[in-house]
Short mmCIF file of C-alpha atoms and ligand atoms in Angstrom, two decimals:
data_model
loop_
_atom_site.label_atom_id
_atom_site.label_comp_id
_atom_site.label_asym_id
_atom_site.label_seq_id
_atom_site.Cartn_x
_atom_site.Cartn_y
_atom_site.Cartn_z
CA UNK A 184 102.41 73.92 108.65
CA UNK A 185 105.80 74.94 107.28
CA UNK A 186 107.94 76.65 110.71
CA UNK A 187 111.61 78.19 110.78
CA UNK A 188 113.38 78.90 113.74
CA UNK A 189 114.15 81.95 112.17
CA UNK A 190 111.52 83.65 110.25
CA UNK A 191 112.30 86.70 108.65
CA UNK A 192 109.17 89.07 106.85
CA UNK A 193 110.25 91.14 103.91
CA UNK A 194 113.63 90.25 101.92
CA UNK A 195 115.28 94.11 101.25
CA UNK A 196 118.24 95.64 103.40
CA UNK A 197 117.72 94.66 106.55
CA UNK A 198 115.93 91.83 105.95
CA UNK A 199 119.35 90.15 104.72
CA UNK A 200 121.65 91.94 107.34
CA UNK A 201 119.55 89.95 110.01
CA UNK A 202 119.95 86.55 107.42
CA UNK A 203 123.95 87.72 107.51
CA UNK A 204 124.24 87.94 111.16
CA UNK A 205 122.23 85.03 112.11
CA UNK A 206 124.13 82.70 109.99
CA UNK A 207 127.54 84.14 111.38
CA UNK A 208 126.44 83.03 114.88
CA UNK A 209 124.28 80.08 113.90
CA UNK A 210 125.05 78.29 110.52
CA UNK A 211 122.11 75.67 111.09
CA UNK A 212 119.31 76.83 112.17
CA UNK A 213 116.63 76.43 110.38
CA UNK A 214 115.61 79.97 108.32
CA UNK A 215 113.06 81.28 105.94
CA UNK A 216 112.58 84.69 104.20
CA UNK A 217 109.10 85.34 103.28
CA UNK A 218 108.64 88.21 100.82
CA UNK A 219 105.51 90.22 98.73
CA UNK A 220 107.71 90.70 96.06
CA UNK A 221 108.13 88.64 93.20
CA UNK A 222 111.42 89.10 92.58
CA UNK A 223 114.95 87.74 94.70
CA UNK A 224 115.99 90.78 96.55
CA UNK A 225 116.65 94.00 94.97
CA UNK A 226 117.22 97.35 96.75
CA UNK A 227 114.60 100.19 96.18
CA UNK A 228 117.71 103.02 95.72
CA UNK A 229 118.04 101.27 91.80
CA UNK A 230 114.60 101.94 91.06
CA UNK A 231 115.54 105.73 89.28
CA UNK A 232 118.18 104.02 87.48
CA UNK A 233 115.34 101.41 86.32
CA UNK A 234 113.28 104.73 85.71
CA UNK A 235 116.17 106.24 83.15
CA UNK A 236 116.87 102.82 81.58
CA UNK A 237 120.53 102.55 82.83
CA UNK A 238 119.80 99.73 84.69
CA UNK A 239 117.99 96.76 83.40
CA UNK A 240 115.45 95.32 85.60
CA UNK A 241 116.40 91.80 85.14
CA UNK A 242 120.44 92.76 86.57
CA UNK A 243 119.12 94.54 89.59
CA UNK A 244 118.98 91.29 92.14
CA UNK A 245 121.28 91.72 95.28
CA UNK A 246 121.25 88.11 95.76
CA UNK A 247 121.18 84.88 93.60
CA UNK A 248 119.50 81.56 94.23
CA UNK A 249 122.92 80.09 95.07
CA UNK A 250 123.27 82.07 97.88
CA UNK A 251 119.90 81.76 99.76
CA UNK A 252 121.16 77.80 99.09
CA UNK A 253 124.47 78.38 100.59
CA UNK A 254 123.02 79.87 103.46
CA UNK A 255 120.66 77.34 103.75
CA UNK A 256 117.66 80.18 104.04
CA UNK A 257 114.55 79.17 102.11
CA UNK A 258 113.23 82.16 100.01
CA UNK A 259 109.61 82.37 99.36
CA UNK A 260 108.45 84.71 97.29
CA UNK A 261 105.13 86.40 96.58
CA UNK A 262 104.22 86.09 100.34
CA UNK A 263 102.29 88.14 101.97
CA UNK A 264 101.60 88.56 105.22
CA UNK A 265 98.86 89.35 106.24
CA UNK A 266 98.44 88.84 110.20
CA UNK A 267 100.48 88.01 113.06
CA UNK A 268 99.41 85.21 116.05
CA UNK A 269 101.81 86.26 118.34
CA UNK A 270 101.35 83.80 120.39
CA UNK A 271 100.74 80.53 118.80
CA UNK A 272 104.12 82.08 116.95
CA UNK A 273 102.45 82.08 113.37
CA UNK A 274 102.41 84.11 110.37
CA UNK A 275 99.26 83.91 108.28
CA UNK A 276 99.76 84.69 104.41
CA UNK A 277 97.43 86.24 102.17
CA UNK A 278 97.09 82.96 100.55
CA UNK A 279 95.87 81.30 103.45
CA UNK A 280 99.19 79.51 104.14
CA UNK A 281 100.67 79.68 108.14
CA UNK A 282 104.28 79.80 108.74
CA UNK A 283 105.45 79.12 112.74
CA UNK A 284 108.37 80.72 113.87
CA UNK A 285 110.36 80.60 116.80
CA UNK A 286 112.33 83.64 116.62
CA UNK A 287 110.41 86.91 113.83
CA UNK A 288 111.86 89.52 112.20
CA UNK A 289 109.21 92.82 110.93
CA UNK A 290 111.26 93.88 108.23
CA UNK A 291 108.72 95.05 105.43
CA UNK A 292 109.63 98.14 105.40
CA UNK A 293 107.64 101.32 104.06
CA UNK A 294 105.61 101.58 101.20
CA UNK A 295 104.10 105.24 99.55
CA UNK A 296 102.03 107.02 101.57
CA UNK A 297 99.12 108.83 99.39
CA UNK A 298 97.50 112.07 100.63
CA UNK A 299 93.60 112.42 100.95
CA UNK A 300 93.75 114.36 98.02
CA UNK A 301 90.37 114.98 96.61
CA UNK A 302 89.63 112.58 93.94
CA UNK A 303 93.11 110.72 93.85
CA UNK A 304 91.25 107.75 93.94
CA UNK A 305 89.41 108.27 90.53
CA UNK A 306 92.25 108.87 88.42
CA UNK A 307 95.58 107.03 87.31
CA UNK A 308 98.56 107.62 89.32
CA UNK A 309 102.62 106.22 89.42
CA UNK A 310 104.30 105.55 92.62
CA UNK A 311 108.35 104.62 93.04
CA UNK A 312 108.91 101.92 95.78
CA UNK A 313 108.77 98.47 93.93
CA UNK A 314 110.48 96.78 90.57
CA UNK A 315 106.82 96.77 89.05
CA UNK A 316 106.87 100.76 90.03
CA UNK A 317 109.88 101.30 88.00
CA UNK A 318 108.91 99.58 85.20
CA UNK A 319 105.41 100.79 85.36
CA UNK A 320 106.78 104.54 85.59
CA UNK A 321 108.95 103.74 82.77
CA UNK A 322 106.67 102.62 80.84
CA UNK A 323 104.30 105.31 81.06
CA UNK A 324 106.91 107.73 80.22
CA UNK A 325 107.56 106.41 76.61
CA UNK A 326 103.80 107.59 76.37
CA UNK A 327 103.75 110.84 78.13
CA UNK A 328 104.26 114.46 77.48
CA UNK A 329 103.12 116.44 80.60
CA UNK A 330 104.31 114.78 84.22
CA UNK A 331 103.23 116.44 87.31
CA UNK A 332 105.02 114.75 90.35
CA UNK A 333 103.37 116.03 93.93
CA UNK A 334 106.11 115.88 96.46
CA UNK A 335 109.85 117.55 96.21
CA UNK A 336 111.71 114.63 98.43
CA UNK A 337 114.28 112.67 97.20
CA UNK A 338 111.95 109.76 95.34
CA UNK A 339 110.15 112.91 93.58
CA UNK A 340 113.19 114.74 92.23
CA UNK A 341 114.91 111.62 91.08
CA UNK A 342 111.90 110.99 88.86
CA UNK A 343 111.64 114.38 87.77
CA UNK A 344 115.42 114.38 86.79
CA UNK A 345 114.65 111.26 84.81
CA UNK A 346 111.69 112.55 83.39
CA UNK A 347 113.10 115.95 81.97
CA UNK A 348 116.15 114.12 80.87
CA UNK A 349 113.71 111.59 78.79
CA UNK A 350 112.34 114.83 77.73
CA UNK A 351 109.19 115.60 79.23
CA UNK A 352 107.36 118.05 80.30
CA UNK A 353 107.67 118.38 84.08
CA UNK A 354 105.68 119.83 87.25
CA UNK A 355 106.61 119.07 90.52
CA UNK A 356 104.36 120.64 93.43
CA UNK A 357 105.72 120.48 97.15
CA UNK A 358 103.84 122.46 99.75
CA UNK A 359 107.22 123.44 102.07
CA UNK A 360 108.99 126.51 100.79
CA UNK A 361 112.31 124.48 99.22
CA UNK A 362 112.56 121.25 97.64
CA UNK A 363 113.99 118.52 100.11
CA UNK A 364 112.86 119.65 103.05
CA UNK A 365 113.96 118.39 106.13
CA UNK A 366 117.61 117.95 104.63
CA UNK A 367 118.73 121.07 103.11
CA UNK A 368 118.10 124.47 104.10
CA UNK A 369 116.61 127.23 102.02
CA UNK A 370 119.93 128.19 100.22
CA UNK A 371 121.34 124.94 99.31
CA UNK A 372 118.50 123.74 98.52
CA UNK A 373 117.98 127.27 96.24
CA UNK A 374 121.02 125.55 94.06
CA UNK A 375 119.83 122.63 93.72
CA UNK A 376 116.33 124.25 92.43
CA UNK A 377 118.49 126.18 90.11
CA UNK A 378 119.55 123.27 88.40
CA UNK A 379 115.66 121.25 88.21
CA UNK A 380 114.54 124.91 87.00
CA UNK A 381 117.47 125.35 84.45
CA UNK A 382 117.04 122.10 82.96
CA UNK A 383 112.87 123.03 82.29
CA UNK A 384 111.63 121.65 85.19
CA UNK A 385 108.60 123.90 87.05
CA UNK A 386 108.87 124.00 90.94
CA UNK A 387 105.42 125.22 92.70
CA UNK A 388 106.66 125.85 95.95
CA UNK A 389 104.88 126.85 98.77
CA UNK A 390 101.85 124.90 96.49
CA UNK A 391 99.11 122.22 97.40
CA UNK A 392 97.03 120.04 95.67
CA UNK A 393 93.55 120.41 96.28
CA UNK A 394 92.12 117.67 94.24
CA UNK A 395 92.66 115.63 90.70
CA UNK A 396 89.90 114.73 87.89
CA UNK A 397 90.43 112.89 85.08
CA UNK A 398 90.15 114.21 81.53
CA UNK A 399 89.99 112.44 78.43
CA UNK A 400 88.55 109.24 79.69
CA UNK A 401 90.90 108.82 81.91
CA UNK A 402 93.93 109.52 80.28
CA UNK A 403 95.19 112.38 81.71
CA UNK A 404 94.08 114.12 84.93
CA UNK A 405 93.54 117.98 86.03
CA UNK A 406 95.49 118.76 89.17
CA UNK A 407 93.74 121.96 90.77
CA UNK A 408 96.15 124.01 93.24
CA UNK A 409 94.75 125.62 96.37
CA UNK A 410 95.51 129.32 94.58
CA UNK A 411 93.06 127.73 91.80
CA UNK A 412 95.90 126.96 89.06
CA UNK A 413 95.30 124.22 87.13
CA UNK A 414 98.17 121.44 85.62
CA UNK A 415 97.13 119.12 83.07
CA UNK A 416 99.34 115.74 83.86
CA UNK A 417 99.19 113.16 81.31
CA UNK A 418 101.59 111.14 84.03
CA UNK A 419 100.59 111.86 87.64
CA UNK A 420 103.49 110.93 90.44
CA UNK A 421 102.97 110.64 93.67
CA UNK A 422 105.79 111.20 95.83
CA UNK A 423 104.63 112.61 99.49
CA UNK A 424 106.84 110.48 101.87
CA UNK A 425 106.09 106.86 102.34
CA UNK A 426 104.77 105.27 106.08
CA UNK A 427 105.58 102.01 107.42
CA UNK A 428 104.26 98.64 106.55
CA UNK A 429 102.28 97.64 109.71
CA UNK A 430 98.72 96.88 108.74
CA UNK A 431 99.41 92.85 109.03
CA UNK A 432 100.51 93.53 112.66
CA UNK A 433 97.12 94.98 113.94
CA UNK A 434 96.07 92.93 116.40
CA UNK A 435 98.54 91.34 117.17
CA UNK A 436 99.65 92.72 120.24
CA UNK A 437 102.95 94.37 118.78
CA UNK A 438 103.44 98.20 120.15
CA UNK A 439 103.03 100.93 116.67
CA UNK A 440 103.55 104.36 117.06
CA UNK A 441 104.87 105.61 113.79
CA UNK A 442 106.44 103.02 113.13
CA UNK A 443 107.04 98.95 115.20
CA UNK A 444 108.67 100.71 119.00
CA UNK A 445 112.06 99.00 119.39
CA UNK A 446 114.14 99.10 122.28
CA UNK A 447 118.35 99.68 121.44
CA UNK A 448 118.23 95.67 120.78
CA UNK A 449 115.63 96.16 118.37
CA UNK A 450 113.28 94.04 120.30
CA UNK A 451 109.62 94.73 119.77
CA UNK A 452 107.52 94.74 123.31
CA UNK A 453 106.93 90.82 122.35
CA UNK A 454 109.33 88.11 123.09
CA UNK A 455 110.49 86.49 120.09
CA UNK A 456 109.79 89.74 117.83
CA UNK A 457 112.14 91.92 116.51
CA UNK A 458 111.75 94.77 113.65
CA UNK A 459 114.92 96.46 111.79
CA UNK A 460 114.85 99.33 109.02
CA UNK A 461 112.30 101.34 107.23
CA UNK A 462 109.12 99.72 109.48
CA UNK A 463 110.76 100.19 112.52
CA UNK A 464 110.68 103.33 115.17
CA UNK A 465 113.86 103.33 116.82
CA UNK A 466 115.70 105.65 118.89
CA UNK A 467 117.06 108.38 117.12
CA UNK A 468 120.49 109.93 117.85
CA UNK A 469 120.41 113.43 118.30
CA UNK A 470 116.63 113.41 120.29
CA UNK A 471 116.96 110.56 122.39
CA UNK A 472 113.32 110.02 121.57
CA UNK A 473 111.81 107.49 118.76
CA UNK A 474 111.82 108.32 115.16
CA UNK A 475 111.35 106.91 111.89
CA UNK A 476 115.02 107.37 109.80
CA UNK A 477 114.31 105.53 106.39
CA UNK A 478 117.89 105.16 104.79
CA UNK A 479 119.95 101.99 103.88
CA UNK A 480 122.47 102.77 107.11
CA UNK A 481 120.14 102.68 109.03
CA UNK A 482 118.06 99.56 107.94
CA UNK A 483 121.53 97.53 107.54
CA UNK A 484 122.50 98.76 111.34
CA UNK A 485 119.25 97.48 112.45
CA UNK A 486 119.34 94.22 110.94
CA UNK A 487 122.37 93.51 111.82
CA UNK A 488 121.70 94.12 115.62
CA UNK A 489 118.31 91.97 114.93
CA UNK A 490 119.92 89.35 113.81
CA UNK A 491 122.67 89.19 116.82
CA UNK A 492 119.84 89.29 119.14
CA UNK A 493 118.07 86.73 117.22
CA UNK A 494 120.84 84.40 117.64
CA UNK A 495 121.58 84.96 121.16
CA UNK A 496 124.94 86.29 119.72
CA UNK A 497 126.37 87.54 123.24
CA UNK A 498 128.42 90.28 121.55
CA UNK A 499 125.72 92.11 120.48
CA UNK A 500 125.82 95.91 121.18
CA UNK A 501 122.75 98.33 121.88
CA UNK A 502 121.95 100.45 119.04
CA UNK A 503 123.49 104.15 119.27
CA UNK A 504 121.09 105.70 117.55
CA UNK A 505 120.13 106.89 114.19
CA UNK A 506 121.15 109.30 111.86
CA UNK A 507 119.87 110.74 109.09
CA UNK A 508 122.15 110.88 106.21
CA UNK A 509 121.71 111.19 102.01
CA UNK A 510 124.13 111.74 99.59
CA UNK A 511 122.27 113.13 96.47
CA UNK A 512 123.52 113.40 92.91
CA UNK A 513 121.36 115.57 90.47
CA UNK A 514 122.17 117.14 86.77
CA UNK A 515 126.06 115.41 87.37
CA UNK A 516 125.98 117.31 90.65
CA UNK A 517 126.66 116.29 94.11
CA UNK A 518 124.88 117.29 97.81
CA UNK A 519 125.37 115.37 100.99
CA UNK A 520 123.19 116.05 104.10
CA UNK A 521 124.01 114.41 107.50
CA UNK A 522 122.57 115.25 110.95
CA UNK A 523 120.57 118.04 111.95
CA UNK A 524 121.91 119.87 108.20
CA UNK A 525 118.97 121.82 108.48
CA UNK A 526 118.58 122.85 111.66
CA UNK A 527 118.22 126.49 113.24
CA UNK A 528 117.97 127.13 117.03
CA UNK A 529 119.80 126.63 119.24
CA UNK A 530 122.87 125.80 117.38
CA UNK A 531 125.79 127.52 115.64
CA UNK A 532 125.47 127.63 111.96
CA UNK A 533 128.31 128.43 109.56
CA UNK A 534 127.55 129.14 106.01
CA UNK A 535 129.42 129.56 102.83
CA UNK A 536 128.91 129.80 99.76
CA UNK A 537 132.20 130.26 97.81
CA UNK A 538 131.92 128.07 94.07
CA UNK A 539 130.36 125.03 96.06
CA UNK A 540 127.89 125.56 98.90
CA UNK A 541 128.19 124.19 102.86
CA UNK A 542 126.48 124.44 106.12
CA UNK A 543 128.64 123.34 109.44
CA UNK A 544 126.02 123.18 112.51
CA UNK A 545 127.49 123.29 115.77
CA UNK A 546 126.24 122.20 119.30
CA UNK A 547 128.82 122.81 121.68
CA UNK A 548 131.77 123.27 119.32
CA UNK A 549 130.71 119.28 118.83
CA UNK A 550 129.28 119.08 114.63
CA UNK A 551 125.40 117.97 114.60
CA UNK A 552 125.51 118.65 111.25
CA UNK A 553 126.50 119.12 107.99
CA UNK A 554 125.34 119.87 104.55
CA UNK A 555 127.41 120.76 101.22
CA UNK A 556 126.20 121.27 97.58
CA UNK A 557 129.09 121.26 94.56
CA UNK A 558 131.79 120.47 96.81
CA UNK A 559 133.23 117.27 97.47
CA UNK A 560 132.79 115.25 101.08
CA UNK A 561 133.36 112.81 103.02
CA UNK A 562 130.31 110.94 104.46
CA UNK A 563 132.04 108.61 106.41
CA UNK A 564 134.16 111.51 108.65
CA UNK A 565 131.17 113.42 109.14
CA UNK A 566 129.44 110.62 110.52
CA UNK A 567 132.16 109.45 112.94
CA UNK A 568 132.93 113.27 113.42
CA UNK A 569 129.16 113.22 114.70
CA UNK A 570 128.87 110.05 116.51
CA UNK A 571 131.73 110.25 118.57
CA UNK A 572 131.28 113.92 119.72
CA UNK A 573 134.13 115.08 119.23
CA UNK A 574 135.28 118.52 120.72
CA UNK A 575 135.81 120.93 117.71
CA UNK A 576 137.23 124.12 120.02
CA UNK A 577 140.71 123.88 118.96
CA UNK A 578 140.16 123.49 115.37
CA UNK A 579 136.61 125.52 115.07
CA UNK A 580 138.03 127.84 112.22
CA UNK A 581 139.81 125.43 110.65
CA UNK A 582 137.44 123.00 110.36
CA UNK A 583 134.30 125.59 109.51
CA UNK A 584 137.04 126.68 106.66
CA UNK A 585 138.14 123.28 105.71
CA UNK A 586 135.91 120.88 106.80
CA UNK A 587 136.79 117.67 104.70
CA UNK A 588 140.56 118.09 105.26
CA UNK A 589 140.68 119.06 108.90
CA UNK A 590 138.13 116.31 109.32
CA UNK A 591 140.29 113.86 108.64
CA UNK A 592 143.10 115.16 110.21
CA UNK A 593 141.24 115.07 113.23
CA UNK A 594 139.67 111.37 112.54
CA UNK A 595 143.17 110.15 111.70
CA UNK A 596 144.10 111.10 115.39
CA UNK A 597 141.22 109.44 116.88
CA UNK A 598 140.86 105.83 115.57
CA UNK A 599 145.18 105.83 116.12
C1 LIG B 760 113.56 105.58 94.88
C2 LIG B 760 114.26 105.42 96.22
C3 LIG B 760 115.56 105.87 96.36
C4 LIG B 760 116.21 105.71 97.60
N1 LIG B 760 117.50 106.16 97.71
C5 LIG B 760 118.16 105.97 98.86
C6 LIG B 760 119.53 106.35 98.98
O1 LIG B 760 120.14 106.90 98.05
N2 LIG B 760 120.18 106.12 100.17
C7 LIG B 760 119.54 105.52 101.22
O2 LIG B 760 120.17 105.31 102.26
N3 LIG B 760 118.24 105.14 101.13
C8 LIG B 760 117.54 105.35 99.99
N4 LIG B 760 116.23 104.95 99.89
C9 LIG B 760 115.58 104.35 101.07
C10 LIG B 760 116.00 102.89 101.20
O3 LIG B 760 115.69 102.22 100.01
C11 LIG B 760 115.30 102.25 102.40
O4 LIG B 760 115.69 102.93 103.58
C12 LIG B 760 115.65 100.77 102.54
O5 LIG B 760 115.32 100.06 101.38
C13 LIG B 760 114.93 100.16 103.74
O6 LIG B 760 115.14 98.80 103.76
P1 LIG B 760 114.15 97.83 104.53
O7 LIG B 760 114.76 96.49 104.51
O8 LIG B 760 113.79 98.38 105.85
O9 LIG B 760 112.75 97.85 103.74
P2 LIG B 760 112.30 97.97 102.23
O10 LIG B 760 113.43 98.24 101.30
O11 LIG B 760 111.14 98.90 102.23
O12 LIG B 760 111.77 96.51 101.90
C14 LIG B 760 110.66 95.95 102.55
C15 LIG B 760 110.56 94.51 102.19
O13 LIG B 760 109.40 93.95 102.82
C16 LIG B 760 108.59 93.29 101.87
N5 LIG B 760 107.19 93.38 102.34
C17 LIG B 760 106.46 94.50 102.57
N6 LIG B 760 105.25 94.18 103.06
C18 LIG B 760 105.21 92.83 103.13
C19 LIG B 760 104.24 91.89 103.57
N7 LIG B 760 103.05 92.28 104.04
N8 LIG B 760 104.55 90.57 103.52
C20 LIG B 760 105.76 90.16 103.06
N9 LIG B 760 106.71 91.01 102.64
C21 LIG B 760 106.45 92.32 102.69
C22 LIG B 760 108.86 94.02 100.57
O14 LIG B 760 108.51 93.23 99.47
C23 LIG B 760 110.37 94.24 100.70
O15 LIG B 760 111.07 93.08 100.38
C24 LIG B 760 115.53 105.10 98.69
C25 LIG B 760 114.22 104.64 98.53
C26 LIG B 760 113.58 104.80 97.30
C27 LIG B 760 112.16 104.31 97.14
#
C-alpha cells in the first residue's frame, strides 16, 4: 500500500499552501498530493477567462512537474477519494487503490450545488468549477444562441458577461431581489445591473425556477418560472452556490456541519486530520460562530495554518477568523466588497453615490465593512482597517469622505 507521512486530498489553493508550509518546516518528509482532477494544479478563478478564450487551457497550471520534484511531493492525479478509515489512517480511492497517511489534509474543496429543480435531471445543463467545465461551457457557446444561467452570484455573472460579450442571447434568473446577494446591497448592486442590462443581458429578479423540460430532443430546454413565464435556453447554466466536498468522509468519524468543523488550528475533531479552504467550516470573524467563506484568502490562510500544524511547526498561530472579501470586475468596471458590505442593523451605514458608488459600515466607529462600485480601492487597507479594529472616532468624517486616502494615512501610522 503506497503511505506518506503527509497526505494531502485535493491539489487547488490550499491544498499547496499546506505542501508550502510543510516543506518550510520539514524538507523530508515523505508527501503526496492526491487529486480528482486530471490536470497539475490550476485555480478555479481562471475558469471565466477559459470561458472568453483569453486564457488557453493548456497555460493555466499553477505548478509544473519540476516543482512537485523539487519539493519532493508526489502528485497523483485522477484520484479520487472516495472514503476515509480514520483509524487504520487510510484513504481508499475510487479505483480501489489505499493510500496510509500519518498526518491528512481535507482539502477538496466545493463543487456546484444543483437545486431540486423539477426535471433538472432530464435535460442538459453547464456548470463552472473544473477545467473540463470551462471548456465544456466554451464549447457549447460556439453552438448556442439563447443562454439562461439560474443564479446571479459571482460564477453566474462572470459567465453571463462572457456569454453576451461572445454574443449571445442571455437570461439570468436569481430569486433574491439584486444580483450578488450577500455582497452588495440593493443600490450598488442596482449599478452593476445597469451595466449586465445595458449590455442586453435580462435580469429576472425576485424569479424562481420551477422546473426544466427538454425540447427538441434534447437540445434545448424550457425553463418555466413560478409566475408561469417561460425561457427557451439552448445553453442552460447552473450557478446556485456550490457546497462542500464531504461525501468521501461519511463515515468516517470526521465532525460535518456545513462544511469539515475546524478548531482555530484547523484541526478536524480527529487526530491526525486537518481540513483548510472551500470544504472547511471555520470560525468566521465578525460572528465568532462557524461559517463557510469560499475565497482564495481564505483557503491560502487555512492551508497555511494546516500545514504548520501538520509539521509540528511551533510558531504556528490560531486562525483569526475569516472574512469575506471579492473584488469584482464587470463590462471594464470595478466593485470590491469586504466584511459585512451588506449589512443593515445594528450598524452605521454611510452611503454615497457621487460618479462612483460606496458603502462604509460602522460598528462602534470600528469599519465592518465596506463596499465601492466605479471607484478605486484598496483591498488590502480595508482588510487590516477591519482586522485590527481600529478606532475610527477621530477621523469618522474623513474617512466616510475619503476612505482610501485616510485609510492609509491611518494604516501608515499603525504598522510604524
Ligand atoms: C468561476 C470561479 C471564480 C472564482 N473567483 C474567485 C475570486 O475572484 N476570488 C476569490 O477569492 N475566490 C474566487 N473563487 C473561489 C475560489 O476559487 C475558491 O475559494 C478556492 O479555489 C478554494 O480553494 P480550495 O483549495 O479550498 O478548493 P478548490 O479550489 O475547490 O479545489 C478542490 C480540490 O480538491 C480536489 N478534489 C475534490 N474532490 C476530490 C476527491 N474526492 N478526491 C480527490 N480530490 C478531490 C479537486 O480536484 C481540487 O483539486 C472562484 C471560484 C470559481 C468557481
Amino acid at each position: 500500500m503506497p503511505e506518506a507521512k503527509y497526505l494531502l486530498v485535493g491539489s487547488s489553493h490550499a491544498a499547496l499552501e499546506a505542501l508550502r508550509s510543510i516543506r518550510h518546516f520539514d524538507p523530508d518528509g515523505s508527501m503526496a498530493m492526491l487529486t480528482r482532477d486530471v490536470y497539475r494544479p490550476y485555480s478555479p478563478t481562471i475558469l471565466p477567462y477559459v470561458v472568453s478564450g483569453r486564457s488557453k487551457p493548456a497555460a493555466v497550471m499553477l505548478r509544473d512537474e519540476a516543482f512537485f520534484e523539487a519539493n519532493n511531493c508526489a502528485f497523483v492525479p485522477e484520484a479520487v477519494a472516495q472514503s476515509l478509515d480514520a483509524k487504520a489512517r487510510t484513504v481508499r480511492l475510487e479505483n480501489g487503490e489505499s493510500w496510509r497517511y500519518e498526518r491528512l489534509l481535507i482539502a477538496t474543496g466545493a463543487a456546484p450545488a444543483i437545486p431540486p429543480v423539477k426535471g433538472i435531471d432530464d435535460v442538459r445543463f453547464h456548470v463552472l468549477r473544473s477545467l473540463e467545465d470551462a471548456t465544456g461551457l466554451r464549447s457549447a457557446m460556439g453552438s448556442s444562441r439563447h443562454a439562461v444561467v439560474l443564479g446571479a452570484g459571482l460564477v453566474g455573472l462572470h459567465a453571463a458577461e462572457n456569454m453576451a460579450e461572445a454574443g449571445l442571447k442571455v437570461s439570468v434568473v436569481e430569486m433574491q431581489g439584486h444580483v450578488l446577494p450577500g455582497y452588495f446591497d440593493a443600490k450598488a448592486s442596482e449599478r452593476i445591473e445597469a451595466a449586465f442590462t445595458g449590455h442586453g443581458v435580462k435580469l429576472y429578479l425576485n424569479h424562481k425556477v420551477v422546473a426544466v423540460e427538454p425540447r427538441d430532443g434534447g437540445h434545448s430546454c424550457a425553463v418555466h418560472l413560478e409566475d408561469g413565464k417561460v425561457l427557451q435556453a439552448d445553453l442552460l447554466l447552473v450557478a446556485t452556490g456550490v457546497r462542500p466536498v464531504t461525501d468521501w468522509l461519511n463515515g468516517s468519524g470526521i465532525a460535518v456541519d456545513k462544511g469539515v468543523l475546524v478548531d482555530e488550528a484547523m484541526r478536524t475533531n480527529v487526530e491526525g486530520v486537518w481540513a483548510a479552504g472551500d470544504v472547511a467550516q471555520a470560525v468566521d470573524f465578525h460572528t465568532g460562530q462557524p461559517a463557510l467563506i469560499g475565497i482564495i484568502p481564505t483557503a491560502v490562510e487555512q492551508g497555511r495554518i494546516a500545514g504548520q500544524g501538520m509539521a509540528d511547526d511551533p510558531y504556528v498561530k490560531a486562525y483569526p477568523g475569516g472574512i469575506p472579501v471579492n473584488t469584482y470586475r464587470f463590462f471594464g468596471r470595478v466593485a470590491l466588497s469586504i466584511g459585512q458590505a451588506a449589512a443593515s442593523g445594528d450598524v452605521e451605514v454611510s452611503e454615497h453615490d457621487d460618479g462612483g458608488y460606496r458603502r462604509v459600515v460602522l460598528s462602534d466607529n470600528r469599519l465592518v465593512g465596506y463596499a465601492s462600485v466605479d471607484e478605486p480601492f484598496d483591498v488590502g487597507i480595508m482588510g487590516e482597517l477591519i482586522r485590527r479594529k481600529v478606532d475610527l472616532t477621530a477621523v469618522k468624517d474623513a474617512f466616510i469622505a475619503r476612505p482610501v486616502e485616510t485609510g492609509r494615512r491611518l494604516m501608515s501610522e499603525q504598522w510604524r
